[in-house]
Amino acid sequence: MSIQFQGGVFKLETRSTSYHIKITDQAYLMHLYYGAKIGDADVSCLFPRAERSFSPNPAGYPGRDFSLDTLPQEYSGSGAGDFRLSSLAAGHGAVDLHYVRHRIVGGKPALAGLPSCCAAPGGVETLELELEDPVSGLCVRLLYGVYEADDFFTRSAVIVNRGTAPLTLHRAMSFCLDLPAEPWQLLGLPGAWARERQPERQPLRHGVQGFGSKRGASSHQHNPFFALCAPHTTEHSGPAYGFGLVYSGSYACLVEQDQFDTVRCVMGIQPEGFSWSLGPGEAFYTPEAVLAFSRQGLNGMSQIFHRAVRTHLCRGPWAHRRRPILVNNWEATYFDFDEQKLLALARRAAELGVELLVVDDGWFVGRSSDTSSLGDWSEDPAKLPRGLAGLAEALAETGLALGLWIEPEMVSPASELYRRHPDWCLHQPGRPATTGRDQLVLDLSRKDVRDHVWQQIDSLLQKAPISYLKWDMNRHLTEVGSALLPPERQGEAAHRYMLGVYELMERLFKHYPQVLVENCSGGGGRFDLGMLHYSPQLWASDDTDALERAKIQYGTSYCYPLSCMGCHVSAVPNHQTGRVTSLKARGDTALWGQLGYEMDLALLTEEEKAQVRRQCEFYKRFAPVLHAGAFYRLPLPGAPGQLAWGVLSADQRQIFVFHMAPAAQANAPVRLLKLPFAAPGLRYRETSSGCCFQGTTLRYAGIALPPHPGDCVTTLLHFQAQ
Ligand code: GLA
């Protein structure tokens, strides 16, 4: 039993963590503890009551030593004496939540219309805690999924209107977590287009700090993940909490250090611009969040997320299958292609070991630049005279499968679809629509619009044997309004849009589970746990420059496993940075995710072709081992800018190491890279040099990194236990 209830205290346990919650005498839900396993101990005594000036006492409480303002809570209300971050705000009055009942259930209830971690395999139990605001009739059902074996929790809140009058929610966060006064540091993954997920760590200060997105997508700018750790936490040791939101729309992550240095985190749908009208009896589901804690530092925390994603979030036949090596024509041709060019690319790719051709943007009628035609999803006869079916047939002769790019959420003003249905895009009456990349966003909160889009996707998948779909999204949401919602419900449009996207993606998953879907949003603009429920891989970034990409993949690894990162080798000079790097560096970097090529392979020399062949062979042989292993970031103190990481295979018998030296250094010192995860009792042979090492040597002494003349030099090592 991973959930126990004794003496008014709920004790939730995973393999190495405990989470304790107490029902107070006043029926408030008090957060007692979350961290390393503490067994059965009652830790209520850690919270002595004290009178605090300007911290008010709940109505009817006989003393002055109890206040919501100082009580660590499971889900904070608003306007009733707790002046810290609120989790829930509704109507114009206070929200004061009291425990009413609970249920412990085997398995895990699905969250209506939202992505969430699945129940199987490995087993999960759920604690449902019901709270109520007796005045308004607002009821909150807090859900705690306890993944005992995989060591993580999920949390979400279902808000139900049990009153007799409609209520408007203004804020409905997924979870609230209060942590004791310690000098926590906050690690987030800010970025930008082509510079996604660059880790940033800073000490918390008093007051509210945080980040989020108001873009209608989780965004390139801030990823919906953060970690809290101690100042002494390293990659390998020390406490680290990680929090990831399983959501792809606008969100907020807020952390407040209060007057007594305690810390409250709340995370969920972005409250700014959000409202939701809840009629009597209706329920609102907040997105799920994944919570992980490790004493093995940030790597320990990341590994829990990696397992959670691989085992419980990704679904379908592709979740654990080796994915095909693809060649994508985007950077090879941009819009300038036809069937002949595609087939020539495919033939060359097939010779090198590539397995699938992705026809990127530009295959549909009228699309010769990014200014038109989104929404008109039928083949351009000038480019594909035999259509997608004919192309697939010709491709099959080369041995390659067909993949297709599509951007189903969008419409170009210059399109047949827009001419027929101008009201189908998100818009606000009387306001001119802001464009982004010359396109508008379809109002996917509407079922009729979704049905139309589905029909388009369905007919494409019916007419040709498409085995891979790249689902793109190339602008953010503005003038977010829906023609079908009344004025007082327009605050629902952004979340309803997201629910609409999920509903479409679920249709795709249910009808075509065998189609491998890769989500993309101008690179990694919707690289989040929500998307991973519908597609097991996400295009990590439009930046494929080896050096920049290694940084992006390093940052991405804090929350996301290698198996979900789409990684391509592209041409040089790189189209985003202009940098020239070796084919080896580009390959060594891309080999850690789902490998692809995005370049004109005809321009390769014979020697380079041989190198690509070797990369493909390495990927086919080792990707399954790499992706199922335990991933470690390997910091190299004293060598700024250098990056290293490694993977220990599930059976501990293989070790893979990556190192990137960004800039040449004259007369450079010798750096030793320690592999603290090597199995001490094993002897490993590095397969390219033939050198043998004891596991203890790799752990405690390390390996000498080879000299690296030149810029952006990578080393890829593979150790095999003897
Ligand atoms: C986005 C994607 C690219 C490419 C283009 C096509 O930017 O990230 O990979 O598909 O769209 O327009």
XYZ file of C-alpha atoms and ligand atoms in Angstrom:
734
model
C 0.000 0.000 0.000
C 1.580 3.246 -1.068
C -1.130 5.367 0.604
C -2.032 5.112 4.283
C -4.365 7.101 6.493
C -3.757 7.053 10.246
C -4.691 9.502 12.991
C -5.731 12.206 10.563
C -2.484 11.948 8.570
C -2.164 10.715 4.991
C 1.162 9.062 4.255
C 2.038 8.603 0.610
C 5.150 6.635 -0.199
C 7.152 5.892 -3.290
C 10.329 3.830 -3.500
C 12.459 6.562 -1.934
C 10.165 9.448 -1.046
C 7.420 10.284 1.446
C 4.625 12.839 1.216
C 2.594 13.552 4.369
C -0.622 15.537 4.731
C -2.547 16.234 7.929
C -6.144 17.212 8.532
C -6.007 19.929 11.199
C -8.553 20.346 14.002
C -10.096 23.106 11.925
C -10.405 20.751 8.934
C -7.700 22.443 6.895
C -5.357 20.300 4.826
C -1.889 20.903 6.130
C 1.187 19.942 4.168
C 3.584 18.185 6.535
C 6.368 16.805 4.422
C 7.658 15.941 0.966
C 11.157 14.577 0.500
C 13.360 11.571 1.193
C 11.555 8.634 2.771
C 10.890 9.126 6.492
C 8.723 6.125 7.200
C 5.886 6.445 9.667
C 7.163 9.303 11.800
C 4.567 11.908 12.717
C 6.221 15.178 11.825
C 3.422 17.489 13.050
C 5.737 18.573 15.868
C 7.910 20.351 13.297
C 5.234 23.014 13.080
C 4.844 24.558 16.558
C 1.948 26.983 16.662
C 2.795 30.603 17.355
C 1.003 33.898 17.372
C 2.156 36.017 14.453
C 1.127 39.638 14.224
C -0.789 40.519 11.084
C -1.495 36.877 10.359
C -5.245 36.613 11.045
C -7.027 33.679 12.671
C -9.856 31.720 11.068
C -13.399 32.552 12.182
C -14.299 30.618 15.319
C -10.717 29.677 16.188
C -10.356 30.226 19.903
C -6.748 31.473 19.959
C -4.277 33.550 17.996
C -1.657 30.895 17.323
C -3.150 29.483 14.138
C -3.365 31.273 10.830
C -3.784 30.250 7.213
C -1.094 32.829 6.519
C 1.525 30.590 8.118
C -0.011 27.153 7.647
C 1.710 24.985 5.031
C -1.175 23.896 2.835
C -2.056 21.451 0.115
C -4.181 23.851 -1.919
C -4.447 27.481 -0.869
C -7.685 29.421 -1.122
C -7.941 33.178 -1.459
C -9.098 36.168 0.549
C -9.546 34.256 3.819
C -6.382 35.047 5.734
C -3.612 33.537 3.616
C -1.865 36.392 1.840
C 0.543 34.170 -0.083
C -0.035 32.772 -3.569
C -3.533 31.410 -3.995
C -4.332 28.250 -5.904
C -7.965 29.035 -6.544
C -9.935 32.236 -7.037
C -13.599 32.327 -7.984
C -16.403 34.876 -8.145
C -15.841 38.006 -6.092
C -15.632 36.497 -2.640
C -13.163 34.555 -0.567
C -12.413 30.885 -1.071
C -11.846 29.027 2.197
C -11.352 25.311 1.641
C -12.034 22.659 4.287
C -11.488 18.928 4.148
C -14.715 16.943 3.778
C -13.825 13.408 2.737
C -11.296 11.267 0.937
C -11.011 8.127 -1.128
C -8.074 5.861 -1.889
C -8.447 4.122 -5.224
C -6.366 1.613 -7.111
C -5.318 2.874 -10.538
C -5.806 6.421 -11.663
C -8.859 8.219 -13.025
C -8.378 9.857 -16.438
C -8.575 13.662 -16.603
C -11.367 14.595 -18.982
C -9.839 15.773 -22.263
C -6.356 16.302 -20.840
C -3.107 14.385 -21.258
C -1.925 12.583 -18.129
C 0.317 9.791 -16.956
C -1.263 6.407 -17.568
C -2.000 3.874 -14.893
C -0.128 0.935 -16.379
C 2.382 -0.580 -16.158
C 3.979 -0.724 -12.719
C 0.874 0.105 -10.734
C -0.407 3.345 -9.272
C -2.732 4.303 -6.452
C -4.639 7.533 -6.214
C -5.594 9.572 -3.195
C -8.592 11.816 -3.746
C -9.011 14.519 -1.133
C -12.194 16.509 -1.234
C -12.278 20.065 0.058
C -15.180 22.437 0.129
C -15.839 26.111 0.561
C -19.083 25.922 2.564
C -20.287 29.395 1.534
C -19.952 29.271 -2.246
C -20.379 25.520 -2.630
C -17.077 25.309 -4.510
C -15.616 21.878 -4.121
C -12.043 20.874 -4.938
C -11.008 17.294 -5.509
C -7.257 17.009 -5.140
C -5.819 14.007 -6.958
C -2.500 12.475 -5.922
C -1.249 9.680 -8.183
C 1.389 7.648 -6.331
C 3.785 5.853 -8.682
C 5.530 3.827 -6.040
C 7.959 1.851 -8.192
C 8.891 4.734 -10.479
C 9.258 7.138 -7.561
C 7.067 10.060 -8.550
C 3.722 11.665 -7.799
C 1.201 13.293 -10.036
C -1.099 16.023 -8.819
C -4.091 17.823 -10.234
C -7.253 19.447 -8.968
C -10.820 19.052 -10.139
C -13.013 22.015 -9.272
C -16.729 21.295 -8.943
C -19.541 23.764 -8.403
C -21.752 22.169 -5.758
C -23.685 25.400 -5.215
C -26.913 26.488 -6.818
C -25.624 29.506 -8.749
C -23.051 29.692 -11.564
C -19.531 30.613 -10.469
C -16.655 32.068 -12.462
C -13.175 30.706 -11.847
C -10.382 33.248 -12.280
C -7.563 31.017 -11.225
C -7.417 27.245 -10.898
C -3.890 25.977 -10.372
C -2.922 22.336 -10.702
C -1.043 22.062 -7.443
C 0.342 23.987 -4.524
C 3.343 22.858 -2.518
C 4.668 24.552 0.626
C 8.276 23.805 1.539
C 10.110 24.674 4.759
C 12.434 27.646 5.178
C 15.685 26.698 3.497
C 17.866 28.572 1.029
C 16.291 26.992 -2.049
C 17.538 27.690 -5.531
C 15.269 27.761 -8.558
C 16.339 26.135 -11.812
C 14.309 26.910 -14.926
C 14.718 26.423 -18.660
C 14.269 29.803 -20.350
C 15.144 30.321 -24.001
C 14.005 31.662 -27.337
C 13.315 30.340 -30.816
C 16.412 28.332 -31.876
C 17.839 28.785 -28.366
C 15.412 26.703 -26.353
C 15.829 25.398 -22.805
C 19.004 27.016 -21.518
C 19.231 26.114 -17.814
C 19.312 29.040 -15.394
C 19.742 28.554 -11.641
C 19.375 31.252 -9.034
C 18.741 31.630 -5.315
C 15.186 32.413 -4.316
C 14.539 35.838 -2.865
C 11.642 37.116 -0.851
C 8.468 37.739 -2.793
C 6.965 36.113 -5.821
C 9.174 35.008 -8.682
C 8.329 32.831 -11.580
C 7.734 32.500 -15.246
C 5.201 31.148 -17.668
C 3.648 31.711 -21.028
C 0.800 33.884 -22.282
C 1.324 32.716 -25.856
C -1.278 29.972 -26.065
C 1.578 27.470 -26.261
C 4.050 26.331 -23.657
C 6.617 28.280 -25.698
C 10.292 28.492 -26.598
C 10.674 31.253 -24.037
C 9.975 29.273 -20.842
C 9.521 25.556 -20.514
C 6.781 24.313 -18.145
C 9.296 22.667 -15.849
C 11.300 23.851 -12.862
C 13.452 22.409 -10.135
C 14.172 23.519 -6.591
C 17.431 22.470 -5.049
C 19.803 23.334 -2.214
C 22.840 25.550 -2.785
C 25.069 22.490 -2.384
C 23.046 20.312 -4.785
C 25.141 19.142 -7.729
C 24.257 16.973 -10.683
C 25.152 13.905 -8.631
C 24.200 14.670 -5.028
C 21.989 16.763 -2.806
C 18.239 17.307 -2.704
C 16.406 18.237 -5.877
C 12.685 18.630 -6.486
C 11.366 18.704 -10.042
C 7.955 19.876 -11.226
C 6.650 19.454 -14.743
C 3.248 20.475 -16.041
C 1.526 18.091 -18.436
C 0.095 20.929 -20.489
C 0.913 22.667 -23.766
C -0.957 25.975 -23.497
C -0.425 29.194 -21.533
C 0.716 28.395 -18.024
C 2.192 29.967 -14.924
C 4.782 28.730 -12.521
C 5.016 30.913 -9.413
C 7.269 30.545 -6.410
C 6.988 32.736 -3.329
C 9.381 33.011 -0.444
C 7.386 34.523 2.402
C 8.165 36.552 5.522
C 9.220 33.415 7.416
C 11.355 32.204 4.500
C 9.020 29.323 3.732
C 8.393 28.683 0.064
C 5.157 28.134 -1.816
C 5.070 26.842 -5.390
C 1.947 26.917 -7.515
C 1.772 25.807 -11.127
C -1.048 25.520 -13.595
C -3.011 27.282 -16.316
C -1.951 30.906 -16.773
C -4.438 32.926 -14.698
C -3.962 36.127 -16.739
C -6.757 36.292 -19.290
C -8.296 33.072 -17.970
C -11.821 32.671 -16.657
C -14.143 29.716 -16.651
C -17.833 29.751 -15.978
C -18.908 26.787 -13.897
C -22.637 26.038 -13.762
C -24.135 24.130 -10.809
C -22.924 20.534 -10.901
C -20.205 21.235 -13.490
C -16.558 20.287 -13.069
C -13.343 21.888 -14.296
C -10.246 19.723 -14.686
C -6.859 21.329 -14.190
C -3.858 19.865 -16.023
C -1.741 17.283 -14.268
C 1.699 17.982 -12.846
C 4.512 15.499 -12.257
C 6.449 15.895 -8.980
C 9.760 14.176 -8.364
C 12.286 14.336 -5.550
C 15.767 12.896 -5.430
C 18.672 13.011 -3.001
C 20.929 12.013 -5.887
C 21.081 15.536 -7.203
C 19.683 16.895 -10.428
C 20.620 13.770 -12.383
C 18.619 11.655 -9.937
C 15.641 13.972 -10.384
C 15.956 13.964 -14.196
C 16.114 10.178 -14.303
C 12.782 9.980 -12.489
C 11.237 12.277 -15.102
C 12.808 10.278 -17.919
C 11.279 7.066 -16.612
C 7.920 8.715 -16.020
C 7.837 10.019 -19.592
C 9.013 6.818 -21.223
C 6.860 4.477 -19.171
C 3.734 6.416 -18.294
C 3.296 9.417 -20.565
C 4.282 8.191 -24.036
C 1.803 5.730 -25.464
C 1.288 3.547 -28.468
C 3.409 1.177 -30.505
C 6.159 3.751 -31.051
C 6.738 4.557 -27.395
C 9.434 1.912 -26.984
C 10.190 0.933 -30.567
C 13.325 2.111 -32.351
C 12.254 4.995 -34.548
C 13.261 5.201 -38.207
C 16.192 7.337 -39.294
C 14.700 10.041 -41.432
C 15.778 12.504 -44.044
C 13.814 15.738 -44.071
C 13.892 17.940 -47.154
C 13.310 21.275 -45.348
C 16.852 22.604 -45.090
C 17.805 20.642 -48.224
C 15.311 22.336 -50.526
C 13.003 24.669 -48.569
C 10.014 25.287 -50.875
C 11.912 24.535 -54.069
C 11.248 20.847 -54.698
C 9.288 18.392 -56.769
C 8.908 14.629 -56.915
C 12.142 14.202 -58.878
C 14.176 16.108 -56.313
C 12.577 14.233 -53.440
C 13.242 10.877 -55.037
C 16.860 11.803 -55.769
C 17.273 12.750 -52.103
C 15.561 9.529 -51.053
C 17.795 7.333 -53.232
C 20.951 8.856 -51.821
C 19.595 8.616 -48.301
C 18.606 4.978 -48.733
C 22.148 4.084 -49.798
C 23.434 5.527 -46.540
C 21.034 3.721 -44.226
C 18.188 6.233 -43.890
C 14.728 4.689 -43.587
C 12.110 7.393 -44.124
C 11.701 10.590 -46.139
C 9.783 13.478 -44.602
C 8.244 15.823 -47.135
C 8.272 19.082 -45.220
C 6.438 22.350 -45.814
C 5.514 23.241 -49.405
C 3.887 20.085 -50.787
C 0.345 21.454 -50.911
C -1.376 23.511 -53.514
C -0.319 27.155 -53.767
C 2.477 26.894 -51.184
C 5.633 28.276 -52.745
C 6.534 30.434 -49.751
C 5.399 30.742 -46.150
C 2.873 33.453 -47.020
C -0.051 31.366 -48.205
C -2.154 28.229 -48.473
C -2.168 26.789 -44.941
C -5.524 25.059 -44.642
C -5.627 23.852 -48.248
C -4.220 20.408 -47.610
C -4.208 18.847 -51.063
C -1.132 18.007 -53.082
C 0.334 20.582 -55.452
C 0.167 18.798 -58.832
C 3.114 20.819 -60.099
C 5.327 19.391 -57.372
C 3.718 15.997 -56.875
C 2.111 15.039 -60.201
C 1.302 11.542 -58.931
C 0.174 12.843 -55.565
C 1.316 11.539 -52.209
C 0.201 8.032 -53.127
C 2.398 8.056 -56.240
C 5.304 9.455 -54.265
C 4.913 6.778 -51.585
C 4.930 4.100 -54.260
C 8.089 5.435 -55.867
C 9.690 5.858 -52.449
C 8.919 2.279 -51.560
C 11.135 1.237 -54.468
C 14.029 3.049 -52.825
C 13.201 1.281 -49.554
C 12.088 4.462 -47.777
C 8.791 5.073 -46.019
C 6.877 8.329 -46.450
C 6.556 11.026 -43.806
C 4.636 14.275 -44.144
C 4.713 17.758 -42.602
C 1.427 19.415 -41.768
C 0.381 22.457 -39.767
C -3.261 21.660 -39.034
C -3.943 24.371 -36.450
C -3.336 27.206 -38.893
C -4.879 29.008 -41.828
C -3.290 31.512 -44.188
C -5.445 34.530 -45.041
C -4.384 33.739 -48.619
C -6.086 30.357 -48.772
C -9.256 28.805 -50.049
C -10.183 27.754 -46.514
C -9.998 31.313 -45.199
C -11.981 32.677 -48.138
C -14.737 30.186 -47.358
C -14.638 30.455 -43.543
C -13.140 33.730 -42.341
C -14.856 33.285 -38.972
C -13.068 29.989 -38.318
C -9.979 31.655 -36.926
C -9.528 32.872 -33.361
C -10.585 36.514 -33.342
C -12.277 39.208 -31.307
C -15.153 41.146 -32.858
C -14.139 44.511 -34.315
C -10.424 43.915 -33.805
C -8.096 43.418 -36.732
C -6.262 40.104 -36.448
C -2.562 40.151 -35.705
C -0.681 37.864 -38.066
C 2.433 35.829 -37.329
C 4.378 34.323 -40.243
C 1.439 35.602 -42.329
C -0.941 33.144 -40.743
C -3.925 32.970 -38.407
C -4.893 30.359 -35.857
C -7.934 28.187 -36.453
C -10.479 28.219 -33.662
C -10.040 24.633 -32.563
C -12.295 25.193 -29.568
C -15.072 24.712 -32.162
C -16.127 21.185 -32.957
C -17.139 22.057 -36.533
C -13.655 23.438 -37.206
C -12.023 20.413 -35.602
C -14.191 18.058 -37.639
C -13.097 19.803 -40.809
C -9.416 19.608 -39.850
C -9.798 15.964 -38.880
C -11.383 15.172 -42.217
C -8.348 16.752 -43.921
C -5.856 14.764 -41.866
C -7.871 11.581 -42.217
C -8.140 11.858 -45.981
C -4.374 12.433 -46.313
C -3.681 9.353 -44.214
C -6.235 7.361 -46.201
C -4.947 8.294 -49.603
C -1.282 7.405 -49.055
C 0.657 5.062 -46.782
C 2.055 7.828 -44.581
C 3.921 6.325 -41.665
C 5.174 9.516 -39.982
C 3.533 12.893 -39.466
C 5.334 16.076 -38.408
C 2.666 18.227 -36.723
C 3.883 21.818 -36.712
C 2.596 25.043 -35.101
C 4.306 28.186 -36.252
C 2.818 31.135 -34.405
C 1.397 32.077 -31.042
C -2.156 33.033 -30.188
C -3.417 36.621 -30.232
C -6.913 38.153 -30.086
C -7.903 34.895 -28.452
C -11.652 34.825 -28.864
C -14.153 32.399 -30.274
C -17.212 33.299 -32.369
C -19.228 30.594 -30.603
C -18.645 31.731 -27.030
C -20.782 34.462 -25.405
C -18.905 37.605 -24.303
C -18.744 36.549 -20.639
C -17.099 33.244 -21.572
C -14.345 34.561 -23.859
C -11.803 33.957 -21.075
C -12.275 30.251 -21.747
C -11.143 30.405 -25.371
C -7.397 29.782 -24.856
C -7.895 26.683 -22.716
C -10.743 25.452 -24.916
C -8.378 25.854 -27.878
C -5.833 23.634 -26.133
C -8.499 21.064 -25.282
C -9.494 21.141 -28.953
C -5.903 20.483 -30.059
C -5.690 17.566 -27.630
C -9.009 16.179 -28.859
C -7.745 16.230 -32.449
C -4.458 14.647 -31.474
C -6.321 11.955 -29.544
C -8.399 11.194 -32.661
C -5.186 10.857 -34.619
C -3.669 8.590 -31.968
C -6.790 6.406 -31.730
C -7.361 6.073 -35.473
C -3.739 5.788 -36.595
C -1.684 4.419 -33.699
C 0.851 3.009 -36.151
C 1.652 6.493 -37.531
C 4.677 7.954 -35.763
C 3.844 11.568 -34.890
C 6.565 14.118 -34.169
C 5.310 17.349 -32.692
C 7.026 20.571 -33.552
C 6.416 24.247 -33.010
C 8.970 26.281 -34.919
C 11.439 23.811 -33.420
C 10.960 23.289 -29.691
C 8.186 25.783 -28.960
C 5.805 23.178 -27.598
C 8.333 20.828 -26.091
C 6.294 19.781 -23.078
C 4.944 16.804 -21.188
C 1.471 17.379 -22.641
C 2.594 16.862 -26.226
C 4.449 13.699 -25.265
C 1.152 12.012 -24.494
C 0.248 12.225 -28.195
C 3.631 11.937 -29.880
C 6.650 10.129 -28.462
C 9.113 12.531 -30.071
C 9.304 16.306 -30.422
C 11.498 18.349 -32.744
C 13.895 19.816 -30.203
C 14.881 23.009 -32.026
C 15.234 24.570 -35.454
C 18.850 25.122 -34.476
C 20.923 22.144 -35.598
C 24.321 23.783 -35.237
C 26.278 21.099 -33.333
C 27.494 23.417 -30.592
C 24.190 25.187 -29.990
C 22.257 21.942 -30.324
C 24.399 20.195 -27.716
C 23.517 22.992 -25.271
C 19.826 22.702 -26.119
C 19.833 18.925 -25.671
C 21.748 19.287 -22.392
C 19.132 21.726 -21.046
C 16.267 19.639 -22.381
C 17.560 16.607 -20.490
C 16.638 18.148 -17.125
C 13.067 17.022 -17.690
C 12.891 15.076 -20.949
C 14.466 11.761 -21.980
C 16.706 11.326 -25.016
C 14.052 9.136 -26.620
C 11.769 12.123 -27.175
C 14.286 14.508 -28.794
C 14.164 14.773 -32.586
C 17.791 15.524 -33.623
C 19.068 16.115 -37.151
C 22.393 16.446 -38.871
C 22.218 19.460 -41.176
C 24.482 21.188 -43.694
C 27.269 23.658 -43.025
C 27.592 26.584 -42.826
C 24.699 26.068 -40.439
C 21.558 27.879 -41.608
C 20.873 29.408 -38.198
C 24.324 30.306 -36.898
C 26.529 30.309 -39.998
C 29.010 28.138 -38.098
C 30.976 25.403 -39.821
C 31.379 22.251 -37.762
C 32.577 18.807 -38.741
C 30.149 16.116 -39.865
C 31.452 14.081 -36.946
C 30.466 16.778 -34.438
C 27.016 17.106 -35.997
C 26.528 13.346 -36.006
C 27.941 12.806 -32.510
C 25.420 15.365 -31.212
C 22.390 14.102 -33.149
C 23.038 10.464 -32.237
C 21.727 11.028 -28.716
C 18.157 11.632 -29.806
C 16.007 10.367 -32.672
C 18.365 10.651 -35.612
C 17.597 12.386 -38.873
C 19.345 14.206 -41.730
C 18.206 17.532 -43.076
C 20.552 18.386 -45.915
C 21.280 17.709 -49.560
C 23.092 14.404 -49.250
C 24.309 14.684 -52.862
C 26.827 17.272 -51.708
C 28.639 14.841 -49.424
C 32.084 13.537 -50.354
C 32.644 9.779 -50.451
C 34.393 9.958 -47.113
C 31.470 11.868 -45.617
C 29.019 9.337 -47.016
C 30.964 6.591 -45.285
C 30.735 8.602 -42.094
C 26.950 8.975 -42.424
C 26.717 5.231 -43.014
C 28.628 4.649 -39.790
C 26.372 7.070 -37.909
C 23.280 5.240 -39.159
C 24.750 1.888 -38.173
C 25.627 3.168 -34.711
C 22.110 4.530 -34.255
C 20.411 1.336 -35.416
C 22.541 -0.741 -33.105
C 22.675 1.426 -30.030
C 19.700 3.822 -29.969
C 17.484 1.339 -28.092
C 20.207 0.849 -25.452
C 20.972 4.568 -25.202
C 17.332 5.543 -24.915
C 16.471 2.976 -22.274
C 19.550 3.673 -20.145
C 20.115 6.100 -17.293
C 21.220 9.523 -18.481
C 23.789 11.613 -16.565
C 24.918 15.155 -17.172
C 28.637 15.263 -16.385
C 29.735 18.716 -15.303
C 33.335 19.654 -15.984
C 34.217 22.290 -13.410
C 37.138 24.390 -14.536
C 36.370 23.851 -18.214
C 33.740 26.498 -18.946
C 31.683 25.945 -22.051
C 32.628 22.286 -22.340
C 29.733 19.869 -22.175
C 29.667 16.210 -21.293
C 27.052 13.617 -20.612
C 26.787 9.852 -20.452
C 24.405 6.940 -20.393
C 24.628 3.740 -18.390
C 22.715 0.957 -20.106
C 19.897 -0.678 -18.158
C 22.028 -3.792 -17.582
C 25.023 -1.588 -16.536
C 27.222 -3.348 -19.081
C 27.539 -0.478 -21.541
C 28.507 3.126 -21.060
C 28.232 5.869 -23.678
C 29.910 9.242 -23.234
C 29.644 12.506 -25.160
C 32.002 15.431 -24.806
C 31.982 18.737 -26.648
C 34.852 21.219 -26.548
C 33.487 24.419 -28.079
C 36.682 26.334 -28.652
C 40.278 25.393 -29.299
C 42.729 26.192 -26.535
C 46.481 26.368 -27.042
C 48.564 24.192 -24.746
C 45.373 23.000 -23.030
C 45.381 21.280 -19.654
C 44.419 17.617 -19.539
C 40.859 17.205 -18.250
C 39.737 14.065 -16.488
C 36.104 13.150 -16.864
C 34.754 10.974 -14.059
C 31.970 8.521 -14.734
C 30.460 8.129 -11.259
C 27.848 5.703 -12.540
C 30.258 3.012 -13.816
C 29.625 -0.323 -12.070
C 32.513 -0.748 -9.593
C 32.738 -4.514 -10.006
C 32.979 -4.476 -13.804
C 35.871 -4.051 -16.201
C 35.019 -2.022 -19.300
C 36.661 -1.901 -22.721
C 36.405 1.300 -24.754
C 35.434 -0.085 -28.124
C 37.247 2.304 -30.486
C 40.624 2.483 -28.680
C 40.515 -0.999 -27.145
C 41.657 0.446 -23.769
C 40.335 -1.329 -20.685
C 39.317 0.271 -17.390
C 38.023 -0.971 -14.070
C 34.627 0.453 -13.179
C 36.237 1.956 -10.073
C 38.842 3.705 -12.244
C 36.119 5.259 -14.385
C 34.197 6.290 -11.266
C 36.963 7.785 -9.152
C 39.887 8.611 -11.434
C 38.042 9.237 -14.688
C 39.193 9.183 -18.272
C 41.508 11.665 -19.929
C 39.647 13.553 -22.611
C 41.537 13.345 -25.893
C 43.223 16.555 -27.092
C 40.889 18.627 -29.206
C 42.561 20.827 -31.767
C 40.002 23.026 -33.460
C 36.626 24.424 -32.475
C 33.530 22.430 -31.658
C 35.265 19.102 -31.290
C 33.247 16.161 -30.042
C 34.221 12.833 -28.559
C 31.906 9.854 -28.524
C 33.006 6.934 -26.390
C 31.473 3.516 -25.954
C 32.519 1.202 -23.149
C 31.510 -2.423 -23.071
C 31.811 -4.579 -19.960
C 34.121 -7.548 -20.471
C 8.993 25.196 -38.680
C 9.703 23.906 -38.342
C 10.731 23.585 -39.398
C 10.053 23.514 -40.758
C 9.303 24.797 -41.040
C 8.478 24.687 -42.306
O 9.810 26.276 -38.544
O 10.305 23.988 -37.084
O 11.385 22.383 -39.109
O 9.169 22.424 -40.765
O 8.418 25.131 -39.980
O 7.775 25.821 -42.567
